Amino acid sequence: MSRQIIKDFVYYFSKPLPFNLLRKLTGENFIFPFYHLVADNTPIHIKNLYPAISVEHFKNDLEFLLKNYHPATINDVLAFVENGKKSEKPLFFLSFDDGMRECYDVIFPILKQKGLQSAFFINPAFVDNKTLFYKHKISLIIEALKVTKENFLVSELMVFLDIFSANNKQIIETISRFKYSDTSKIDKIGKILKIDFESYLKKEKPYLTLSQVLEMQDNGFIIGSHSNDHPKFREISEFEMQNQLGQSFNYLNKNIHPQILSFAFPFSDINVPFSFFQFLDTKIKIELSFGTSGIKKDVLPKHIHRVPMEDNLKNATRIIRSEYAYFLLKSIFRKNTINRQ
Ligand SMILES: [Zn+2]
C-alpha cells in the first residue's frame, strides 16, 4: 500500500480527535510547511507537474496555521535546532522552493502583510530567467502534445523516442519519466515540437529576478540554496552534489550575502549518502538543511523535514492532520526517525 493511501486512511480515523490533542500526542509542536507557488491560473510550465494552489486556498491555509500555531522567525528555527529539535510552543515556519516569480508577485505581499518571516530556496541557474528547469520544460512539452494537431511532428518524436504504435498518452508517460540526465533529450524534443524554451523564458519570466530576491531579503526574508539547477540528488554522483552546492553558494555569497547558510534539498534527500551531510556541515558550514519527508524526525541535528503542501489541492487542515495521524501510526513501529550512515 502506498504511503499516500495509508495517510488518507489514518486521516479518517483521526477525525474524531480534536486537532490540538492529536498534535500533543505526537509531541511534534514545530512544523515546517512548504510550497512552490500560489497562482489563480496555473502557468503552463507547472500545469502538467502539480496543481498550483489559489490565493484563497493559500490564505485559508495561513488562517488554519495561525489559529493552531504561532508564527516562527528564523531565530526560533535556529533555537529549535540548538535545543535538540524540541519546542514547547506550537510553531510553524513556511518556506518556498524553486524561486518562482509568484513568490514575489503573490506570496511576498501576503506574508509581509501578515508579518510572517519565511524562507525562499532558490536555484541560481534559474534566477533572472537564465534557464528553464528541466521539469518545467517537460510540462511545456506535455502541453504541446496535448494540443498539437501536427501529426508529422508527433511521428518524428516517436522515431526519436523509439516508440511505435504509441498514442500521445504513451509518449507523455515516457517524457514524464525523464530525468535531469535526460536534459539534452528534453531539449531535442522541444526542438522537434517547435517549442522555443528561450522565448518562453523571455516572455513569461517564470522565475524571480536577483533584484526581487534582494528586495525580499531586505524585508527580512531568508534566502537559501535549493542547489544550482535542481537535479534529483539520488540520481547524481556525490561529486556532482558537491558541485551543485558549491555553485549555488558561490552565487549566493557573491550576490545575496544571506544572513544564514541554509539549504533545501531539491525533490528529496532520500538515499543521499551520510558523507554528503558531512560535507554540508564541514565544508559549506551549513546552519540549517531541509528535507521534504513530512512530519518526521532525523538523527542529523541541523536537518529538518518539511511538509509538502501542494498535495492534490488538499487544504492545510487535512494535510497536517493526516501527517500527525501517520506519525502516530508509525510511532507504534518506532519508524518516525530517519537514521543515517
Ligand atoms: Zn524544488
PDB file of N, CA and C in Angstrom, residues 10-19 21 321:
ATOM      1  N   VAL A  10      -5.489   6.846   7.620  1.00  0.00           N
ATOM      2  CA  VAL A  10      -5.384   7.229   9.043  1.00  0.00           C
ATOM      3  C   VAL A  10      -6.018   8.598   9.294  1.00  0.00           C
ATOM      4  N   TYR A  11      -6.066   9.425   8.257  1.00  0.00           N
ATOM      5  CA  TYR A  11      -6.708  10.736   8.397  1.00  0.00           C
ATOM      6  C   TYR A  11      -8.162  10.554   8.843  1.00  0.00           C
ATOM      7  N   TYR A  12      -8.886   9.644   8.184  1.00  0.00           N
ATOM      8  CA  TYR A  12     -10.297   9.453   8.532  1.00  0.00           C
ATOM      9  C   TYR A  12     -10.452   8.919   9.951  1.00  0.00           C
ATOM     10  N   PHE A  13      -9.545   8.041  10.358  1.00  0.00           N
ATOM     11  CA  PHE A  13      -9.624   7.506  11.721  1.00  0.00           C
ATOM     12  C   PHE A  13      -9.328   8.568  12.769  1.00  0.00           C
ATOM     13  N   SER A  14      -8.503   9.565  12.381  1.00  0.00           N
ATOM     14  CA  SER A  14      -8.103  10.576  13.367  1.00  0.00           C
ATOM     15  C   SER A  14      -9.169  11.656  13.533  1.00  0.00           C
ATOM     16  N   LYS A  15     -10.132  11.688  12.616  1.00  0.00           N
ATOM     17  CA  LYS A  15     -11.068  12.811  12.592  1.00  0.00           C
ATOM     18  C   LYS A  15     -11.821  13.076  13.903  1.00  0.00           C
ATOM     19  N   PRO A  16     -12.207  12.048  14.654  1.00  0.00           N
ATOM     20  CA  PRO A  16     -12.891  12.356  15.922  1.00  0.00           C
ATOM     21  C   PRO A  16     -11.988  13.045  16.950  1.00  0.00           C
ATOM     22  N   LEU A  17     -10.677  12.926  16.806  1.00  0.00           N
ATOM     23  CA  LEU A  17      -9.757  13.533  17.793  1.00  0.00           C
ATOM     24  C   LEU A  17      -9.640  15.033  17.566  1.00  0.00           C
ATOM     25  N   PRO A  18      -9.740  15.838  18.652  1.00  0.00           N
ATOM     26  CA  PRO A  18      -9.500  17.276  18.478  1.00  0.00           C
ATOM     27  C   PRO A  18      -8.068  17.498  17.961  1.00  0.00           C
ATOM     28  N   PHE A  19      -7.895  18.486  17.087  1.00  0.00           N
ATOM     29  CA  PHE A  19      -6.600  18.697  16.441  1.00  0.00           C
ATOM     30  C   PHE A  19      -5.476  18.904  17.455  1.00  0.00           C
ATOM     31  N   LEU A  21      -5.209  17.914  20.484  1.00  0.00           N
ATOM     32  CA  LEU A  21      -4.882  16.672  21.188  1.00  0.00           C
ATOM     33  C   LEU A  21      -3.978  15.807  20.300  1.00  0.00           C
ATOM     34  N   ARG A 321      -3.266  17.296   9.595  1.00  0.00           N
ATOM     35  CA  ARG A 321      -3.912  16.248  10.397  1.00  0.00           C
ATOM     36  C   ARG A 321      -3.467  14.864   9.918  1.00  0.00           C
TER      37      ARG A 321
END
